[in-house]
Amino acid sequence: MLSSDIRYIGVDDIDIDLFEGQYMVPAGMSYNSYVILDEKVAVTDTVDLRKVDGFLANLAAALDGRKPDYLIVHHVEPDHASSLQRFLDVYPDVTVVGNVKTFQLLENYFALGSTARLVVKEGDTLPLGKHTLQFVTAPMVHWPEVMMSYESTEKVLFSADAFGKFGARAAEEPWDDEARRYYLNIVGKYGPQVQAVLKKAAGLDIQTICPLHGPELDETIPHVLDLYQKWSTYTPEIEDGVFIAYASLHGNTALAAERLAEIIDGKISGDVLLADLARDDSAEALSCAFQYKRVVLAASTYNAGLMPFMDDFLHHLKAKNWQNHVVGLIENGSWAPMAAKTMKAELEGVKNITVVEPVVSIRGAVKEADLASLNALADAILA
Ligand SMILES: Cc1cc2nc3c(=O)[nH]c(=O)nc-3n(C[C@H](O)[C@H](O)[C@H](O)COP(=O)(O)O)c2cc1C
Ligand SMILES: [Fe+2]
Ligand SMILES: [Fe+2]
């Protein structure tokens, strides 16, 4: 329970295979919803339809016979709003609260018919009694209709998808890594929009953040804001460390990546992290590529281009506005290596990327001369 008046009524989803149809969530996912019990009763968002029964049971228990006056829809994406119809079936007299875009998008999923609506805009307030909600629009964090609301009596920010994380609440795992993987993959592209919301939030006295996924945040708010500041400005967190991502057909490029990791490990105190783009979680690899200032990309040549997993990885990085990194390249090819040239071409136009020399070009197995080149690459990427 958050307070006697603001209660958590969300649900954990631990049998979901992939979140948003693509992200591995080994610790599950939570869909958060809250009820504010005052003279008027407001519910913030619903949950994914997968878990609607648990949600409605939690809500009924918290209401203890009362009926909600308002359902505030901060975000229309189905992980939060797909239970709307089921909610309306039980509480047909509720007033749905959203902005103009909220209702436009809701109509894509539901026929709202005669359901009562309250259309709000930036800065509008909704008095509930002792509590008052003030609406803060947050377009493209993560959809165009997204809004947050600030409850001024208990100083709570209902922050929509922002400040969420992968992982069920029951998992109680550390926040940073799964919040980073969640943010960079899901919202990463929209750094400037997140910046705009952070500026608005700076004007509010926030004691608790209630995101739509993961735990509420209170004493860690300064730390969390600091991370969001970095993530939304594409500022790498780790300078003293190297992330090496490889895509290898027959294992020789993988071996070169491992050799490079060993060489670098002998030169620095920071971490050297390796990812096999074919086998490891690509969302985690993307998250690491943002986190580390220094990134090495190693790939086999494949049909005069790149092994597809590296191609895909570069495509994803660019789609999320990846920028501000020092990059080393390793290629492998048996007859006409093309991987480095292709990676360089892919990186053209990516903001503030420095590709260091030498680019290591290997033909088949890693040989003595390649080790010298890898050593030179290690020095260059660390310089
Ligand atoms: C389907 C396929 C396509 C390939 N295309 C090329 C190519 O266009 N040019 C080249 O030099 N090597 C090509 N190769 C060879 C690989 O790049 C070669 O095996 C290289 O040593 C890769 O190192 P690895 O052991 O990390 O996969 C290809 C290999 C396969 C299996
Ligand atoms: Fe979302
Ligand atoms: Fe969400």
Short mmCIF file of C-alpha atoms and ligand atoms in Angstrom, two decimals:
data_model
loop_
_atom_site.label_atom_id
_atom_site.label_comp_id
_atom_site.label_asym_id
_atom_site.label_seq_id
_atom_site.Cartn_x
_atom_site.Cartn_y
_atom_site.Cartn_z
CA MET A 1 0.00 0.00 0.00
CA LEU A 2 1.27 3.43 -0.94
CA SER A 3 -0.82 5.32 1.62
CA SER A 4 -4.23 4.80 3.16
CA ASP A 5 -5.79 6.76 0.29
CA ILE A 6 -3.66 5.72 -2.68
CA ARG A 7 -3.48 1.98 -3.16
CA TYR A 8 -1.77 -0.33 -5.60
CA ILE A 9 -4.22 -2.53 -7.50
CA GLY A 10 -1.96 -3.69 -10.36
CA VAL A 11 -0.88 -7.20 -11.24
CA ASP A 12 2.23 -9.23 -11.97
CA ASP A 13 2.45 -11.23 -15.19
CA ILE A 14 4.98 -14.01 -14.75
CA ASP A 15 3.84 -16.34 -17.53
CA ILE A 16 4.28 -13.88 -20.40
CA ASP A 17 6.82 -15.17 -22.93
CA LEU A 18 7.71 -11.91 -24.68
CA PHE A 19 6.71 -8.37 -23.70
CA GLU A 20 5.46 -6.32 -26.66
CA GLY A 21 5.94 -9.49 -28.70
CA GLN A 22 9.72 -9.13 -28.67
CA TYR A 23 11.39 -8.51 -25.30
CA MET A 24 12.45 -11.39 -23.10
CA VAL A 25 11.28 -10.78 -19.56
CA PRO A 26 12.72 -13.62 -17.46
CA ALA A 27 11.39 -12.03 -14.26
CA GLY A 28 7.97 -11.30 -15.79
CA MET A 29 6.30 -7.92 -16.02
CA SER A 30 3.99 -5.81 -13.90
CA TYR A 31 1.08 -3.71 -15.09
CA ASN A 32 0.51 -1.05 -12.49
CA SER A 33 -2.75 0.56 -11.55
CA TYR A 34 -3.72 2.63 -8.52
CA VAL A 35 -6.91 3.70 -6.87
CA ILE A 36 -7.22 7.05 -5.10
CA LEU A 37 -9.91 6.84 -2.41
CA ASP A 38 -11.29 10.28 -1.59
CA GLU A 39 -14.66 12.03 -1.81
CA LYS A 40 -14.35 11.01 -5.43
CA VAL A 41 -12.68 7.73 -6.34
CA ALA A 42 -10.21 7.70 -9.22
CA VAL A 43 -8.54 4.68 -10.80
CA THR A 44 -5.37 5.23 -12.80
CA ASP A 45 -5.20 2.99 -15.88
CA THR A 46 -6.18 -0.64 -16.18
CA VAL A 47 -3.88 -3.58 -17.02
CA ASP A 48 -3.12 -5.95 -19.87
CA LEU A 49 -6.21 -8.02 -20.66
CA ARG A 50 -4.08 -11.11 -19.93
CA LYS A 51 -4.44 -10.32 -16.23
CA VAL A 52 -7.78 -8.52 -16.06
CA ASP A 53 -9.37 -10.87 -13.52
CA GLY A 54 -6.69 -10.29 -10.90
CA PHE A 55 -6.92 -6.56 -11.52
CA LEU A 56 -10.70 -6.39 -11.11
CA ALA A 57 -10.42 -8.44 -7.92
CA ASN A 58 -7.75 -6.10 -6.51
CA LEU A 59 -9.88 -3.10 -7.42
CA ALA A 60 -13.04 -4.52 -5.85
CA ALA A 61 -11.14 -5.32 -2.66
CA ALA A 62 -9.72 -1.79 -2.44
CA LEU A 63 -13.10 -0.20 -3.20
CA ASP A 64 -14.82 -2.15 -0.44
CA GLY A 65 -18.26 -1.57 -1.94
CA ARG A 66 -17.63 1.92 -3.34
CA LYS A 67 -17.72 2.71 -7.07
CA PRO A 68 -15.03 4.55 -9.03
CA ASP A 69 -15.98 8.00 -10.32
CA TYR A 70 -13.05 8.39 -12.72
CA LEU A 71 -10.82 6.14 -14.78
CA ILE A 72 -7.74 8.09 -15.79
CA VAL A 73 -6.12 6.76 -18.95
CA HIS A 74 -2.49 7.88 -18.97
CA HIS A 75 -1.56 5.59 -21.85
CA VAL A 76 -3.70 3.72 -24.38
CA GLU A 77 -1.22 0.95 -25.26
CA PRO A 78 -2.84 -2.45 -24.70
CA ASP A 79 -0.53 -3.41 -21.82
CA HIS A 80 -2.48 -0.75 -19.89
CA ALA A 81 -5.77 -0.09 -21.60
CA SER A 82 -6.84 -3.43 -23.08
CA SER A 83 -8.97 -4.14 -19.99
CA LEU A 84 -10.99 -0.96 -20.47
CA GLN A 85 -14.08 -2.73 -21.81
CA ARG A 86 -14.07 -5.26 -18.97
CA PHE A 87 -13.70 -2.36 -16.53
CA LEU A 88 -16.64 -0.53 -18.11
CA ASP A 89 -18.74 -3.69 -18.00
CA VAL A 90 -18.37 -3.70 -14.21
CA TYR A 91 -18.41 0.09 -13.66
CA PRO A 92 -20.52 1.54 -16.50
CA ASP A 93 -21.10 4.85 -14.68
CA VAL A 94 -17.42 5.81 -14.53
CA THR A 95 -16.16 8.92 -16.34
CA VAL A 96 -13.15 8.15 -18.52
CA VAL A 97 -10.50 10.88 -18.28
CA GLY A 98 -8.05 11.49 -21.11
CA ASN A 99 -6.83 14.11 -23.56
CA VAL A 100 -8.06 14.55 -27.13
CA LYS A 101 -5.52 12.04 -28.46
CA THR A 102 -6.34 9.53 -25.73
CA PHE A 103 -9.89 9.29 -26.99
CA GLN A 104 -8.82 9.18 -30.64
CA LEU A 105 -6.62 6.18 -29.91
CA LEU A 106 -9.10 4.51 -27.57
CA GLU A 107 -11.66 4.53 -30.38
CA ASN A 108 -9.25 2.39 -32.41
CA TYR A 109 -9.74 -0.36 -29.86
CA PHE A 110 -13.17 0.19 -28.27
CA ALA A 111 -16.58 1.55 -29.11
CA LEU A 112 -16.98 3.91 -26.15
CA GLY A 113 -20.59 4.70 -27.05
CA SER A 114 -22.35 6.62 -24.31
CA THR A 115 -19.50 6.26 -21.79
CA ALA A 116 -19.00 9.57 -19.96
CA ARG A 117 -15.78 11.35 -20.91
CA LEU A 118 -13.75 14.16 -19.45
CA VAL A 119 -11.29 15.64 -21.93
CA VAL A 120 -8.33 17.28 -20.20
CA LYS A 121 -5.30 19.18 -21.43
CA GLU A 122 -1.90 20.20 -20.11
CA GLY A 123 -2.17 21.82 -16.69
CA ASP A 124 -5.83 20.97 -16.08
CA THR A 125 -6.70 19.79 -12.59
CA LEU A 126 -9.17 17.23 -11.32
CA PRO A 127 -10.19 17.75 -7.68
CA LEU A 128 -11.07 14.54 -5.83
CA GLY A 129 -11.51 15.96 -2.30
CA LYS A 130 -8.30 16.10 -0.27
CA HIS A 131 -6.42 15.05 -3.40
CA THR A 132 -6.10 16.89 -6.69
CA LEU A 133 -4.63 15.57 -9.91
CA GLN A 134 -2.85 17.88 -12.33
CA PHE A 135 -2.25 16.63 -15.86
CA VAL A 136 1.13 16.80 -17.57
CA THR A 137 1.27 15.77 -21.21
CA ALA A 138 4.18 13.56 -22.24
CA PRO A 139 3.85 13.04 -26.00
CA MET A 140 5.93 10.14 -27.42
CA VAL A 141 6.94 8.90 -23.97
CA HIS A 142 5.99 6.36 -25.32
CA TRP A 143 2.95 7.03 -27.56
CA PRO A 144 1.55 10.39 -28.73
CA GLU A 145 -1.34 10.46 -26.23
CA VAL A 146 0.75 9.72 -23.14
CA MET A 147 0.16 11.96 -20.14
CA MET A 148 1.25 11.90 -16.55
CA SER A 149 -0.59 13.24 -13.55
CA TYR A 150 0.70 14.85 -10.37
CA GLU A 151 -1.17 14.49 -7.09
CA SER A 152 -0.21 17.53 -5.06
CA THR A 153 -1.32 16.50 -1.54
CA GLU A 154 0.77 13.34 -1.29
CA LYS A 155 3.24 14.63 -3.94
CA VAL A 156 2.87 11.61 -6.19
CA LEU A 157 3.71 11.59 -9.89
CA PHE A 158 1.86 8.98 -11.93
CA SER A 159 4.50 8.81 -14.64
CA ALA A 160 3.00 6.45 -17.25
CA ASP A 161 5.66 4.27 -18.96
CA ALA A 162 8.48 6.57 -17.85
CA PHE A 163 10.52 5.23 -14.91
CA GLY A 164 9.18 1.72 -15.47
CA LYS A 165 11.19 -1.47 -15.73
CA PHE A 166 10.98 -5.02 -16.98
CA GLY A 167 10.32 -7.59 -14.26
CA ALA A 168 7.39 -8.41 -11.99
CA ARG A 169 7.19 -6.46 -8.73
CA ALA A 170 7.47 -9.71 -6.78
CA ALA A 171 10.91 -10.26 -8.34
CA GLU A 172 12.30 -7.37 -6.26
CA GLU A 173 15.42 -7.23 -8.41
CA PRO A 174 17.76 -4.22 -8.64
CA TRP A 175 16.20 -1.36 -10.61
CA ASP A 176 18.93 -0.01 -12.85
CA ASP A 177 19.70 -2.81 -15.32
CA GLU A 178 16.14 -3.82 -16.15
CA ALA A 179 15.00 -0.19 -16.18
CA ARG A 180 17.82 0.63 -18.60
CA ARG A 181 17.01 -2.31 -20.90
CA TYR A 182 13.33 -1.30 -20.79
CA TYR A 183 13.90 2.42 -21.38
CA LEU A 184 16.48 2.20 -24.15
CA ASN A 185 14.61 -0.43 -26.14
CA ILE A 186 11.13 0.97 -25.68
CA VAL A 187 11.52 4.75 -25.36
CA GLY A 188 15.18 5.21 -26.38
CA LYS A 189 14.37 6.82 -29.70
CA TYR A 190 12.53 9.71 -28.02
CA GLY A 191 15.27 11.34 -25.94
CA PRO A 192 14.23 14.95 -26.72
CA GLN A 193 10.63 14.24 -25.71
CA VAL A 194 11.83 12.69 -22.44
CA GLN A 195 13.99 15.77 -21.89
CA ALA A 196 10.92 17.98 -22.29
CA VAL A 197 9.05 16.00 -19.62
CA LEU A 198 12.03 15.99 -17.26
CA LYS A 199 12.06 19.79 -17.46
CA LYS A 200 8.37 19.92 -16.53
CA ALA A 201 8.91 17.42 -13.70
CA ALA A 202 11.75 19.56 -12.31
CA GLY A 203 9.10 22.14 -11.37
CA LEU A 204 7.17 19.65 -9.23
CA ASP A 205 7.89 18.59 -5.66
CA ILE A 206 7.81 14.81 -6.15
CA GLN A 207 7.99 12.41 -3.21
CA THR A 208 6.84 9.26 -4.98
CA ILE A 209 6.85 8.17 -8.60
CA CYS A 210 4.25 5.60 -9.62
CA PRO A 211 5.21 4.23 -13.03
CA LEU A 212 3.10 1.83 -15.09
CA HIS A 213 5.65 -0.98 -14.68
CA GLY A 214 7.82 -1.98 -11.73
CA PRO A 215 8.07 -0.60 -8.21
CA GLU A 216 7.16 2.84 -6.91
CA LEU A 217 10.18 5.04 -6.46
CA ASP A 218 10.85 7.36 -3.53
CA GLU A 219 14.29 7.77 -1.96
CA THR A 220 16.02 6.68 -5.17
CA ILE A 221 14.37 9.48 -7.19
CA PRO A 222 17.55 11.62 -7.50
CA HIS A 223 19.50 8.58 -8.76
CA VAL A 224 16.73 7.60 -11.17
CA LEU A 225 16.44 11.17 -12.52
CA ASP A 226 20.21 11.22 -13.03
CA LEU A 227 20.01 8.01 -15.10
CA TYR A 228 17.09 9.36 -17.14
CA GLN A 229 19.05 12.54 -17.76
CA LYS A 230 21.94 10.45 -19.18
CA TRP A 231 19.76 8.04 -21.15
CA SER A 232 17.64 10.77 -22.73
CA THR A 233 20.70 12.76 -23.79
CA TYR A 234 22.51 9.67 -25.15
CA THR A 235 25.32 10.12 -22.64
CA PRO A 236 27.16 6.82 -22.07
CA GLU A 237 27.39 5.85 -18.39
CA ILE A 238 30.64 3.86 -18.50
CA GLU A 239 33.90 5.29 -19.82
CA ASP A 240 36.27 2.85 -18.15
CA GLY A 241 35.11 -0.34 -19.84
CA VAL A 242 34.49 -1.86 -23.26
CA PHE A 243 31.49 -3.62 -24.73
CA ILE A 244 32.25 -6.11 -27.53
CA ALA A 245 29.38 -7.39 -29.68
CA TYR A 246 30.06 -10.10 -32.23
CA ALA A 247 28.29 -12.05 -34.93
CA SER A 248 30.22 -15.11 -36.07
CA LEU A 249 29.33 -17.87 -38.52
CA HIS A 250 31.95 -20.49 -37.68
CA GLY A 251 33.39 -19.18 -34.44
CA ASN A 252 36.60 -17.52 -35.63
CA THR A 253 35.23 -14.00 -35.22
CA ALA A 254 33.93 -15.03 -31.81
CA LEU A 255 37.42 -16.18 -30.90
CA ALA A 256 38.89 -12.87 -32.06
CA ALA A 257 36.35 -11.03 -29.89
CA GLU A 258 37.33 -13.17 -26.90
CA ARG A 259 41.04 -12.58 -27.53
CA LEU A 260 40.42 -8.84 -27.69
CA ALA A 261 38.47 -9.02 -24.43
CA GLU A 262 41.41 -10.76 -22.74
CA ILE A 263 43.87 -8.19 -24.05
CA ILE A 264 41.71 -5.27 -22.90
CA ASP A 265 41.08 -6.93 -19.56
CA GLY A 266 44.83 -6.89 -18.98
CA LYS A 267 44.98 -3.16 -19.62
CA ILE A 268 42.06 -1.70 -17.59
CA SER A 269 40.35 -2.10 -14.25
CA GLY A 270 36.86 -1.58 -15.72
CA ASP A 271 34.60 -4.27 -17.15
CA VAL A 272 34.96 -5.90 -20.55
CA LEU A 273 31.61 -7.29 -21.65
CA LEU A 274 31.03 -9.69 -24.57
CA ALA A 275 27.77 -10.40 -26.37
CA ASP A 276 27.08 -13.03 -28.99
CA LEU A 277 24.44 -11.29 -31.08
CA ALA A 278 23.07 -14.59 -32.37
CA ARG A 279 22.59 -16.17 -28.95
CA ASP A 280 22.39 -13.49 -26.28
CA ASP A 281 19.41 -11.22 -25.68
CA SER A 282 19.63 -8.56 -28.37
CA ALA A 283 17.72 -6.05 -26.21
CA GLU A 284 20.36 -6.47 -23.50
CA ALA A 285 23.12 -6.04 -26.09
CA LEU A 286 21.47 -2.83 -27.29
CA SER A 287 21.26 -1.58 -23.72
CA CYS A 288 24.99 -2.30 -23.17
CA ALA A 289 25.92 -0.56 -26.43
CA PHE A 290 24.28 2.61 -25.06
CA GLN A 291 25.74 2.19 -21.59
CA TYR A 292 29.38 1.81 -22.66
CA LYS A 293 31.20 4.70 -24.29
CA ARG A 294 33.61 2.25 -26.00
CA VAL A 295 32.06 -0.39 -28.23
CA VAL A 296 33.71 -2.96 -30.50
CA LEU A 297 31.71 -4.55 -33.31
CA ALA A 298 33.04 -7.81 -34.74
CA ALA A 299 31.37 -9.58 -37.65
CA SER A 300 31.87 -12.26 -40.28
CA THR A 301 31.46 -11.29 -43.89
CA TYR A 302 28.30 -12.86 -45.27
CA ASN A 303 27.36 -12.75 -48.96
CA ALA A 304 29.54 -9.69 -49.55
CA GLY A 305 27.91 -7.97 -46.58
CA LEU A 306 27.36 -8.56 -42.87
CA MET A 307 26.26 -11.58 -40.94
CA PRO A 308 22.54 -10.82 -40.47
CA PHE A 309 22.67 -10.57 -36.66
CA MET A 310 25.14 -7.67 -36.90
CA ASP A 311 23.12 -6.05 -39.66
CA ASP A 312 20.04 -6.27 -37.47
CA PHE A 313 21.90 -4.96 -34.43
CA LEU A 314 23.19 -1.89 -36.29
CA HIS A 315 19.72 -1.27 -37.63
CA HIS A 316 18.27 -1.34 -34.10
CA LEU A 317 21.00 0.92 -32.70
CA LYS A 318 20.36 3.50 -35.40
CA ALA A 319 16.59 3.25 -34.95
CA LYS A 320 17.05 4.15 -31.27
CA ASN A 321 19.23 7.16 -32.07
CA TRP A 322 22.44 5.56 -30.78
CA GLN A 323 25.20 8.21 -30.75
CA ASN A 324 28.28 9.54 -28.92
CA HIS A 325 30.50 6.44 -28.93
CA VAL A 326 34.04 5.36 -29.73
CA VAL A 327 33.88 2.31 -31.97
CA GLY A 328 36.37 -0.40 -32.90
CA LEU A 329 35.77 -2.80 -35.79
CA ILE A 330 36.82 -6.40 -36.43
CA GLU A 331 35.90 -8.21 -39.60
CA ASN A 332 36.43 -11.71 -40.88
CA GLY A 333 36.13 -13.10 -44.40
CA SER A 334 37.63 -15.97 -46.36
CA TRP A 335 37.95 -14.53 -49.83
CA ALA A 336 36.82 -10.92 -49.91
CA PRO A 337 36.18 -9.50 -46.44
CA MET A 338 33.47 -6.82 -46.61
CA ALA A 339 32.15 -6.70 -43.05
CA ALA A 340 34.18 -3.68 -41.87
CA LYS A 341 33.39 -1.64 -44.94
CA THR A 342 29.71 -2.46 -44.54
CA MET A 343 29.71 -1.57 -40.82
CA LYS A 344 31.50 1.71 -41.56
CA ALA A 345 28.92 2.55 -44.20
CA GLU A 346 26.12 1.73 -41.74
CA LEU A 347 27.68 4.03 -39.15
CA GLU A 348 27.95 6.94 -41.53
CA GLY A 349 25.45 9.57 -40.50
CA VAL A 350 25.29 8.29 -36.92
CA LYS A 351 26.00 11.30 -34.72
CA ASN A 352 29.35 11.66 -32.99
CA ILE A 353 30.82 8.22 -33.66
CA THR A 354 34.60 7.89 -33.81
CA VAL A 355 35.79 4.72 -35.54
CA VAL A 356 39.32 4.02 -34.31
CA GLU A 357 42.17 2.51 -36.32
CA PRO A 358 43.32 -0.10 -36.93
CA VAL A 359 40.28 -1.92 -38.21
CA VAL A 360 41.21 -5.57 -37.68
CA SER A 361 40.68 -7.71 -40.76
CA ILE A 362 41.02 -11.47 -40.27
CA ARG A 363 41.02 -14.19 -42.92
CA GLY A 364 39.58 -17.33 -41.35
CA ALA A 365 41.47 -18.40 -38.22
CA VAL A 366 42.99 -15.89 -35.79
CA LYS A 367 46.76 -15.93 -36.38
CA GLU A 368 49.82 -14.48 -34.67
CA ALA A 369 49.75 -11.31 -36.80
CA ASP A 370 46.05 -10.83 -35.94
CA LEU A 371 46.91 -10.82 -32.24
CA ALA A 372 49.25 -7.88 -32.84
CA SER A 373 46.44 -6.05 -34.66
CA LEU A 374 44.01 -6.85 -31.85
CA ASN A 375 46.52 -5.46 -29.38
CA ALA A 376 46.77 -2.27 -31.42
CA LEU A 377 42.97 -2.03 -31.56
CA ALA A 378 42.82 -2.48 -27.78
CA ASP A 379 45.23 0.45 -27.30
CA ALA A 380 43.31 2.58 -29.77
CA ILE A 381 39.87 1.97 -28.29
CA LEU A 382 41.18 2.74 -24.79
CA ALA A 383 43.10 5.85 -25.82
C1 LIG B 1 26.74 -18.17 -46.25
C2 LIG B 1 28.12 -17.64 -46.19
C3 LIG B 1 28.46 -16.53 -46.93
C4 LIG B 1 29.74 -16.01 -46.90
N1 LIG B 1 30.04 -14.92 -47.66
C5 LIG B 1 31.32 -14.44 -47.66
C6 LIG B 1 31.71 -13.36 -48.49
O1 LIG B 1 30.89 -12.78 -49.22
N2 LIG B 1 33.00 -12.92 -48.46
C7 LIG B 1 33.94 -13.53 -47.69
O2 LIG B 1 35.09 -13.11 -47.68
N3 LIG B 1 33.61 -14.57 -46.89
C8 LIG B 1 32.34 -15.04 -46.86
N4 LIG B 1 32.01 -16.10 -46.07
C9 LIG B 1 33.05 -16.74 -45.29
C10 LIG B 1 33.08 -16.26 -43.85
O3 LIG B 1 33.15 -14.87 -43.80
C11 LIG B 1 34.25 -16.97 -43.23
O4 LIG B 1 33.80 -18.21 -42.72
C12 LIG B 1 34.96 -16.17 -42.16
O5 LIG B 1 36.08 -16.82 -41.79
C13 LIG B 1 34.04 -15.89 -41.03
O6 LIG B 1 34.56 -16.16 -39.76
P1 LIG B 1 33.67 -16.94 -38.67
O7 LIG B 1 34.31 -18.25 -38.37
O8 LIG B 1 33.62 -16.02 -37.48
O9 LIG B 1 32.30 -17.11 -39.23
C14 LIG B 1 30.72 -16.61 -46.09
C15 LIG B 1 30.37 -17.73 -45.32
C16 LIG B 1 29.10 -18.23 -45.35
C17 LIG B 1 28.75 -19.42 -44.49
FE FE B 2 3.85 1.94 -23.67
FE FE B 3 3.71 0.05 -20.80
#
